[in-house]
Amino acid sequence: MRRIRANAIAILTVAWILGTFYYLWQDSKPHTSPAAAAAAQTRSRSHGQKAAPGRLEIHRDDRTIPLIVHLLGGFDEKAYLAGKQLKPGDDPYREHAFNLQESDRLGSERAIRDTRHYRCASLNYDTDLPSTSIIITFHNEARSTLLRTIKSVLMRSPPSLIQEIILIDDFSSDPEDCQLLSQIPKVHCLRNGRREGLIRSRVRGANTATASILTFLDSHCEVNTDWLQPMIQRVKEDHTRVVSPIIDVISLDNFAYLAASADLRGGFDWSLHFKWEQIPIEQKMARSDPTQPIRTPVIAGGIFVMDKSWFNHLGQYDTHMDIWGGENFELSFRVWMCGGSLEILPCSRVGHVFRKRHPYDFPEGNALTYIKNTRRAAEVWMDEYKQYYYSARPSAQGKAFGSITDRLTLRRKLNCKPFRWYMENVYPELRVPEQEAVSSVLKQGGSCLETRGIDILGLAECRGIGASRPQSVHGDTCAFYKTKMTEMNRWVFMGFFGSLPLSLQKWKPKGTALQHMVSGLCLDSNAPTGPLVITQCRPQMASQTWEPQVIT
Ligand code: LR7
Ligand code: MN
């Protein structure tokens, strides 16, 4: 009997403790019911602004958690999410290349850590910032991530800054994914009648936008505290600025929200592969204020704010680019070279689910599409530097990329600077492969060796390092990279064919001739106007006599 009574007391004690905890927890949780929200209404707001209707906030710790009243209008969130569920036993990564089970379990809104530098919280922004149209394109996005993107925007932006949210459903399998969301106030849904890819979809969205400022987002983001004001402020001050936030990482496995480094900017290599890189050390040393913008040579591409007239003036996007990829380089080169600038704003943070593979198909194939898009960017914007792109990506040669006449006309019309200017002023850290290699050019009589077209070698009038960029051939460190058999002779090609065996690239002097190590044959100009070949060595012959000419 005594034992039963002792047990009962223990159970009651535990229940009381749990009850107390539950009560306290309820009190600190963001309230979602209108009644609870109303109770919180009297509390103060950040920046001393008047509470806008439909949005209330409570303060907890140093964070501001918005409460949403009637935010979703007639939209039935539960039914929407329940409409598509992972079936038991299904691989949660299969359809979206992230853990769908975790995303679904998270719910449509959650508090995330304010990852900004603490000094950002005390910055002030104009009270009369212009509003923006948010443009989100998607193809078969998971309902939970898409809804979280939209809700985070509605929760964490001053309502007056959100003119509308334009969704472009890029021909997803289920039209309802988009349609149902347009029941949320401010959300509009456009559906493509066929798969267009993100580039044409964004242009379609931008063309229907009614605000003077465009904000692009991927369909699996979560925006963080005060993400929008810093970006709109910068664009309002100078409409030629194109700005992005620091892009935080949402784990594709457990959906944890992780702060990204604030010392990174966008860069690329010659194959036009985007990468994050450290801010150059001199710039880093000069940064006394961590809230200041970071100049960036390129943007990642998915999350940025741009003045709408400036977007239109600069030619929107190259709409002959398909599906995914390359448009961020094209836009970045264009913005810098045609009078604008790109920056990353450390006081704006947006989370993004980074994936390891594309969860969707590319009708023309992933590689061909990327080549087509990046070739277009290189051909229109990179001038003589495009040779490094072809050297780094030899498979791009000869692949179709359509007509670029319109884009070249645009470049002329906008009177844009040459790529050389971009290299010297915006991205001097990008090493030019030849600058190290070129120390001399091979001369024969009054002619010099140079590349023709992309990689064929020929002889032409000597003119130093100019548009045709003569190449070096220097003892056994020469830059001959590839030989190709023809019926009778071997043509000599040049380029940076990194994947070919180094042995093919080695040459050695043989008297005044130059001998290819592997074949034992010598470089010959026996057809003066045609491409150079390698034939049997006859060093005494004029067509095999070479002398180096040093380039200064
Ligand atoms: O056919 C398609 N139609 C689409 O609407 C293919 C994709 N999309 C949508 C898709 O649903 C998503 O919302 O386009 C958006 C981007 O596609 P993702 O998320 O599959 O690609 P990503 O995150 O790897 O893409 C980065 O690079 C792209 C190059 O074309 C775009 O510029 C993306 O916007 C860009 N994303 C970001 O910059 C977010 C930060 C990631 C980085 C680096
Ligand atoms: Mn993405």
PDB file of N, CA, C and O and ligand atoms in Angstrom, residues 136-139 141 168 170 195-199 201-202 217-220 247 274 276 300-303 323-328 352-355 358-360, ligand 1:
ATOM      1  N   ILE A 136      10.124  33.426 -58.177  1.00  0.00           N
ATOM      2  CA  ILE A 136      10.611  32.079 -57.845  1.00  0.00           C
ATOM      3  C   ILE A 136      10.211  31.124 -58.959  1.00  0.00           C
ATOM      4  O   ILE A 136       9.018  30.907 -59.191  1.00  0.00           O
ATOM      5  N   THR A 137      11.186  30.584 -59.669  1.00  0.00           N
ATOM      6  CA  THR A 137      10.839  29.582 -60.678  1.00  0.00           C
ATOM      7  C   THR A 137      11.097  28.205 -60.091  1.00  0.00           C
ATOM      8  O   THR A 137      11.985  28.042 -59.258  1.00  0.00           O
ATOM      9  N   PHE A 138      10.339  27.231 -60.507  1.00  0.00           N
ATOM     10  CA  PHE A 138      10.602  25.877 -60.001  1.00  0.00           C
ATOM     11  C   PHE A 138      10.138  24.823 -60.985  1.00  0.00           C
ATOM     12  O   PHE A 138       9.211  25.012 -61.752  1.00  0.00           O
ATOM     13  N   HIS A 139      10.843  23.713 -60.924  1.00  0.00           N
ATOM     14  CA  HIS A 139      10.435  22.543 -61.695  1.00  0.00           C
ATOM     15  C   HIS A 139      10.399  21.356 -60.740  1.00  0.00           C
ATOM     16  O   HIS A 139      11.425  20.950 -60.201  1.00  0.00           O
ATOM     17  N   GLU A 141       9.499  21.081 -57.618  1.00  0.00           N
ATOM     18  CA  GLU A 141      10.026  21.318 -56.275  1.00  0.00           C
ATOM     19  C   GLU A 141       9.161  20.577 -55.266  1.00  0.00           C
ATOM     20  O   GLU A 141       7.965  20.359 -55.495  1.00  0.00           O
ATOM     21  N   ILE A 168       6.775  30.805 -60.964  1.00  0.00           N
ATOM     22  CA  ILE A 168       6.711  30.294 -62.326  1.00  0.00           C
ATOM     23  C   ILE A 168       6.909  28.794 -62.257  1.00  0.00           C
ATOM     24  O   ILE A 168       7.992  28.326 -61.926  1.00  0.00           O
ATOM     25  N   ASP A 170       7.647  25.729 -63.887  1.00  0.00           N
ATOM     26  CA  ASP A 170       8.278  25.378 -65.154  1.00  0.00           C
ATOM     27  C   ASP A 170       7.841  23.962 -65.565  1.00  0.00           C
ATOM     28  O   ASP A 170       8.654  23.043 -65.579  1.00  0.00           O
ATOM     29  N   ARG A 195       8.416  22.778 -70.832  1.00  0.00           N
ATOM     30  CA  ARG A 195       9.611  23.013 -70.017  1.00  0.00           C
ATOM     31  C   ARG A 195      10.478  24.077 -70.689  1.00  0.00           C
ATOM     32  O   ARG A 195      10.850  23.930 -71.858  1.00  0.00           O
ATOM     33  N   GLU A 196      10.780  25.137 -69.961  1.00  0.00           N
ATOM     34  CA  GLU A 196      11.568  26.226 -70.525  1.00  0.00           C
ATOM     35  C   GLU A 196      12.949  26.327 -69.899  1.00  0.00           C
ATOM     36  O   GLU A 196      13.873  26.860 -70.510  1.00  0.00           O
ATOM     37  N   GLY A 197      13.080  25.871 -68.667  1.00  0.00           N
ATOM     38  CA  GLY A 197      14.331  26.085 -67.943  1.00  0.00           C
ATOM     39  C   GLY A 197      14.236  27.346 -67.115  1.00  0.00           C
ATOM     40  O   GLY A 197      13.337  28.169 -67.311  1.00  0.00           O
ATOM     41  N   LEU A 198      15.167  27.493 -66.215  1.00  0.00           N
ATOM     42  CA  LEU A 198      15.030  28.587 -65.248  1.00  0.00           C
ATOM     43  C   LEU A 198      15.256  29.955 -65.875  1.00  0.00           C
ATOM     44  O   LEU A 198      14.747  30.961 -65.381  1.00  0.00           O
ATOM     45  N   ILE A 199      15.997  30.025 -66.969  1.00  0.00           N
ATOM     46  CA  ILE A 199      16.350  31.335 -67.536  1.00  0.00           C
ATOM     47  C   ILE A 199      15.118  31.983 -68.188  1.00  0.00           C
ATOM     48  O   ILE A 199      14.733  33.102 -67.845  1.00  0.00           O
ATOM     49  N   SER A 201      12.112  31.097 -67.746  1.00  0.00           N
ATOM     50  CA  SER A 201      11.067  31.220 -66.722  1.00  0.00           C
ATOM     51  C   SER A 201      11.222  32.510 -65.934  1.00  0.00           C
ATOM     52  O   SER A 201      10.246  33.209 -65.653  1.00  0.00           O
ATOM     53  N   ARG A 202      12.462  32.833 -65.579  1.00  0.00           N
ATOM     54  CA  ARG A 202      12.676  34.067 -64.816  1.00  0.00           C
ATOM     55  C   ARG A 202      12.315  35.298 -65.649  1.00  0.00           C
ATOM     56  O   ARG A 202      11.766  36.266 -65.119  1.00  0.00           O
ATOM     57  N   LEU A 217      14.693  34.289 -56.254  1.00  0.00           N
ATOM     58  CA  LEU A 217      14.982  33.270 -55.229  1.00  0.00           C
ATOM     59  C   LEU A 217      14.872  31.889 -55.853  1.00  0.00           C
ATOM     60  O   LEU A 217      14.027  31.659 -56.714  1.00  0.00           O
ATOM     61  N   ASP A 218      15.688  30.937 -55.378  1.00  0.00           N
ATOM     62  CA  ASP A 218      15.472  29.537 -55.719  1.00  0.00           C
ATOM     63  C   ASP A 218      14.250  29.041 -54.943  1.00  0.00           C
ATOM     64  O   ASP A 218      13.803  29.681 -53.997  1.00  0.00           O
ATOM     65  N   SER A 219      13.771  27.870 -55.302  1.00  0.00           N
ATOM     66  CA  SER A 219      12.514  27.391 -54.729  1.00  0.00           C
ATOM     67  C   SER A 219      12.701  26.576 -53.443  1.00  0.00           C
ATOM     68  O   SER A 219      11.766  25.965 -52.959  1.00  0.00           O
ATOM     69  N   HIS A 220      13.937  26.562 -52.923  1.00  0.00           N
ATOM     70  CA  HIS A 220      14.198  25.823 -51.668  1.00  0.00           C
ATOM     71  C   HIS A 220      15.091  26.663 -50.783  1.00  0.00           C
ATOM     72  O   HIS A 220      16.237  26.309 -50.519  1.00  0.00           O
ATOM     73  N   ILE A 247      24.848  33.446 -48.787  1.00  0.00           N
ATOM     74  CA  ILE A 247      23.948  32.299 -48.906  1.00  0.00           C
ATOM     75  C   ILE A 247      24.335  31.239 -47.876  1.00  0.00           C
ATOM     76  O   ILE A 247      25.377  30.596 -47.985  1.00  0.00           O
ATOM     77  N   PHE A 274      31.562  27.618 -61.487  1.00  0.00           N
ATOM     78  CA  PHE A 274      31.436  28.585 -60.386  1.00  0.00           C
ATOM     79  C   PHE A 274      32.076  28.042 -59.114  1.00  0.00           C
ATOM     80  O   PHE A 274      31.985  26.861 -58.815  1.00  0.00           O
ATOM     81  N   TRP A 276      33.085  29.285 -54.799  1.00  0.00           N
ATOM     82  CA  TRP A 276      33.235  30.304 -53.757  1.00  0.00           C
ATOM     83  C   TRP A 276      34.712  30.426 -53.473  1.00  0.00           C
ATOM     84  O   TRP A 276      35.415  29.424 -53.385  1.00  0.00           O
ATOM     85  N   ALA A 300      26.420  33.810 -57.560  1.00  0.00           N
ATOM     86  CA  ALA A 300      26.044  32.389 -57.669  1.00  0.00           C
ATOM     87  C   ALA A 300      24.888  32.244 -58.661  1.00  0.00           C
ATOM     88  O   ALA A 300      24.810  31.262 -59.393  1.00  0.00           O
ATOM     89  N   GLY A 301      23.998  33.210 -58.662  1.00  0.00           N
ATOM     90  CA  GLY A 301      23.002  33.241 -59.718  1.00  0.00           C
ATOM     91  C   GLY A 301      21.558  33.130 -59.286  1.00  0.00           C
ATOM     92  O   GLY A 301      20.675  33.640 -59.952  1.00  0.00           O
ATOM     93  N   GLY A 302      21.302  32.495 -58.171  1.00  0.00           N
ATOM     94  CA  GLY A 302      19.906  32.197 -57.836  1.00  0.00           C
ATOM     95  C   GLY A 302      19.224  33.230 -56.981  1.00  0.00           C
ATOM     96  O   GLY A 302      18.009  33.388 -57.030  1.00  0.00           O
ATOM     97  N   ILE A 303      19.998  33.938 -56.179  1.00  0.00           N
ATOM     98  CA  ILE A 303      19.397  34.794 -55.159  1.00  0.00           C
ATOM     99  C   ILE A 303      19.996  36.183 -55.297  1.00  0.00           C
ATOM    100  O   ILE A 303      21.146  36.412 -54.925  1.00  0.00           O
ATOM    101  N   ILE A 323      17.339  25.397 -69.742  1.00  0.00           N
ATOM    102  CA  ILE A 323      17.246  24.647 -68.476  1.00  0.00           C
ATOM    103  C   ILE A 323      18.014  25.236 -67.285  1.00  0.00           C
ATOM    104  O   ILE A 323      17.424  25.825 -66.401  1.00  0.00           O
ATOM    105  N   TRP A 324      19.303  25.104 -67.258  1.00  0.00           N
ATOM    106  CA  TRP A 324      20.087  25.452 -66.054  1.00  0.00           C
ATOM    107  C   TRP A 324      21.531  25.728 -66.449  1.00  0.00           C
ATOM    108  O   TRP A 324      22.080  25.044 -67.300  1.00  0.00           O
ATOM    109  N   GLY A 325      22.147  26.699 -65.813  1.00  0.00           N
ATOM    110  CA  GLY A 325      23.597  26.866 -65.920  1.00  0.00           C
ATOM    111  C   GLY A 325      24.056  27.958 -66.857  1.00  0.00           C
ATOM    112  O   GLY A 325      23.467  28.189 -67.911  1.00  0.00           O
ATOM    113  N   GLY A 326      25.132  28.651 -66.444  1.00  0.00           N
ATOM    114  CA  GLY A 326      25.794  29.612 -67.322  1.00  0.00           C
ATOM    115  C   GLY A 326      25.210  31.001 -67.288  1.00  0.00           C
ATOM    116  O   GLY A 326      25.911  31.974 -67.560  1.00  0.00           O
ATOM    117  N   GLU A 327      23.929  31.109 -66.971  1.00  0.00           N
ATOM    118  CA  GLU A 327      23.289  32.432 -67.018  1.00  0.00           C
ATOM    119  C   GLU A 327      23.894  33.369 -65.981  1.00  0.00           C
ATOM    120  O   GLU A 327      23.897  34.583 -66.165  1.00  0.00           O
ATOM    121  N   ASN A 328      24.415  32.815 -64.886  1.00  0.00           N
ATOM    122  CA  ASN A 328      25.004  33.678 -63.856  1.00  0.00           C
ATOM    123  C   ASN A 328      26.293  34.331 -64.361  1.00  0.00           C
ATOM    124  O   ASN A 328      26.575  35.481 -64.027  1.00  0.00           O
ATOM    125  N   HIS A 352      19.868  28.210 -48.317  1.00  0.00           N
ATOM    126  CA  HIS A 352      19.579  27.507 -49.570  1.00  0.00           C
ATOM    127  C   HIS A 352      19.965  26.043 -49.403  1.00  0.00           C
ATOM    128  O   HIS A 352      21.008  25.752 -48.824  1.00  0.00           O
ATOM    129  N   VAL A 353      19.146  25.141 -49.907  1.00  0.00           N
ATOM    130  CA  VAL A 353      19.489  23.720 -49.841  1.00  0.00           C
ATOM    131  C   VAL A 353      20.427  23.409 -51.009  1.00  0.00           C
ATOM    132  O   VAL A 353      19.997  23.375 -52.165  1.00  0.00           O
ATOM    133  N   PHE A 354      21.699  23.229 -50.704  1.00  0.00           N
ATOM    134  CA  PHE A 354      22.693  22.888 -51.735  1.00  0.00           C
ATOM    135  C   PHE A 354      22.612  21.395 -51.992  1.00  0.00           C
ATOM    136  O   PHE A 354      22.633  20.607 -51.067  1.00  0.00           O
ATOM    137  N   ARG A 355      22.568  21.019 -53.273  1.00  0.00           N
ATOM    138  CA  ARG A 355      22.447  19.594 -53.598  1.00  0.00           C
ATOM    139  C   ARG A 355      23.668  19.092 -54.342  1.00  0.00           C
ATOM    140  O   ARG A 355      24.435  19.882 -54.885  1.00  0.00           O
ATOM    141  N   HIS A 358      21.476  17.110 -59.879  1.00  0.00           N
ATOM    142  CA  HIS A 358      20.209  17.673 -60.340  1.00  0.00           C
ATOM    143  C   HIS A 358      19.132  16.612 -60.199  1.00  0.00           C
ATOM    144  O   HIS A 358      19.302  15.504 -60.706  1.00  0.00           O
ATOM    145  N   PRO A 359      18.035  16.942 -59.568  1.00  0.00           N
ATOM    146  CA  PRO A 359      16.998  15.921 -59.416  1.00  0.00           C
ATOM    147  C   PRO A 359      16.073  15.846 -60.634  1.00  0.00           C
ATOM    148  O   PRO A 359      15.137  15.066 -60.639  1.00  0.00           O
ATOM    149  N   TYR A 360      16.342  16.669 -61.632  1.00  0.00           N
ATOM    150  CA  TYR A 360      15.450  16.707 -62.796  1.00  0.00           C
ATOM    151  C   TYR A 360      16.229  16.370 -64.061  1.00  0.00           C
ATOM    152  O   TYR A 360      17.460  16.409 -64.078  1.00  0.00           O
TER     153      TYR A 360
HETATM  154  O1  LR7 B   1      14.369  23.415 -65.740  1.00  0.00           O
HETATM  155  C1  LR7 B   1      14.443  23.970 -64.677  1.00  0.00           C
HETATM  156  N1  LR7 B   1      13.500  24.881 -64.341  1.00  0.00           N
HETATM  157  C2  LR7 B   1      13.513  25.546 -63.149  1.00  0.00           C
HETATM  158  O2  LR7 B   1      12.625  26.350 -62.886  1.00  0.00           O
HETATM  159  C3  LR7 B   1      15.500  23.737 -63.759  1.00  0.00           C
HETATM  160  C4  LR7 B   1      15.511  24.389 -62.553  1.00  0.00           C
HETATM  161  N2  LR7 B   1      14.515  25.261 -62.239  1.00  0.00           N
HETATM  162  C5  LR7 B   1      14.520  25.973 -60.961  1.00  0.00           C
HETATM  163  C6  LR7 B   1      14.710  25.090 -59.741  1.00  0.00           C
HETATM  164  O3  LR7 B   1      13.498  24.562 -59.289  1.00  0.00           O
HETATM  165  C7  LR7 B   1      15.347  26.062 -58.757  1.00  0.00           C
HETATM  166  O4  LR7 B   1      14.390  26.838 -58.113  1.00  0.00           O
HETATM  167  O5  LR7 B   1      15.643  26.833 -60.958  1.00  0.00           O
HETATM  168  C8  LR7 B   1      16.171  26.979 -59.666  1.00  0.00           C
HETATM  169  C9  LR7 B   1      17.659  26.628 -59.659  1.00  0.00           C
HETATM  170  O6  LR7 B   1      17.860  25.263 -59.875  1.00  0.00           O
HETATM  171  P1  LR7 B   1      18.606  24.330 -58.807  1.00  0.00           P
HETATM  172  O7  LR7 B   1      18.217  24.722 -57.453  1.00  0.00           O
HETATM  173  O8  LR7 B   1      18.396  22.936 -59.219  1.00  0.00           O
HETATM  174  O9  LR7 B   1      20.108  24.671 -59.085  1.00  0.00           O
HETATM  175  P2  LR7 B   1      21.320  25.234 -58.135  1.00  0.00           P
HETATM  176  O10 LR7 B   1      20.885  25.611 -56.794  1.00  0.00           O
HETATM  177  O11 LR7 B   1      22.475  24.351 -58.312  1.00  0.00           O
HETATM  178  O12 LR7 B   1      21.575  26.519 -59.016  1.00  0.00           O
HETATM  179  C10 LR7 B   1      22.474  27.591 -58.975  1.00  0.00           C
HETATM  180  O13 LR7 B   1      23.011  27.765 -60.297  1.00  0.00           O
HETATM  181  C11 LR7 B   1      22.017  27.910 -61.292  1.00  0.00           C
HETATM  182  C12 LR7 B   1      22.745  28.052 -62.600  1.00  0.00           C
HETATM  183  O14 LR7 B   1      21.847  28.080 -63.646  1.00  0.00           O
HETATM  184  C13 LR7 B   1      21.090  29.064 -61.029  1.00  0.00           C
HETATM  185  O15 LR7 B   1      21.738  30.298 -61.159  1.00  0.00           O
HETATM  186  C14 LR7 B   1      20.520  28.892 -59.627  1.00  0.00           C
HETATM  187  O16 LR7 B   1      19.658  29.944 -59.339  1.00  0.00           O
HETATM  188  C15 LR7 B   1      21.675  28.820 -58.657  1.00  0.00           C
HETATM  189  N3  LR7 B   1      21.298  28.780 -57.263  1.00  0.00           N
HETATM  190  C16 LR7 B   1      21.872  29.628 -56.377  1.00  0.00           C
HETATM  191  O17 LR7 B   1      22.596  30.537 -56.711  1.00  0.00           O
HETATM  192  C17 LR7 B   1      21.594  29.407 -54.953  1.00  0.00           C
HETATM  193  C18 LR7 B   1      22.883  29.259 -54.243  1.00  0.00           C
HETATM  194  C19 LR7 B   1      23.590  28.041 -54.773  1.00  0.00           C
HETATM  195  C20 LR7 B   1      24.946  28.242 -55.219  1.00  0.00           C
HETATM  196  C21 LR7 B   1      26.100  28.329 -55.595  1.00  0.00           C
END
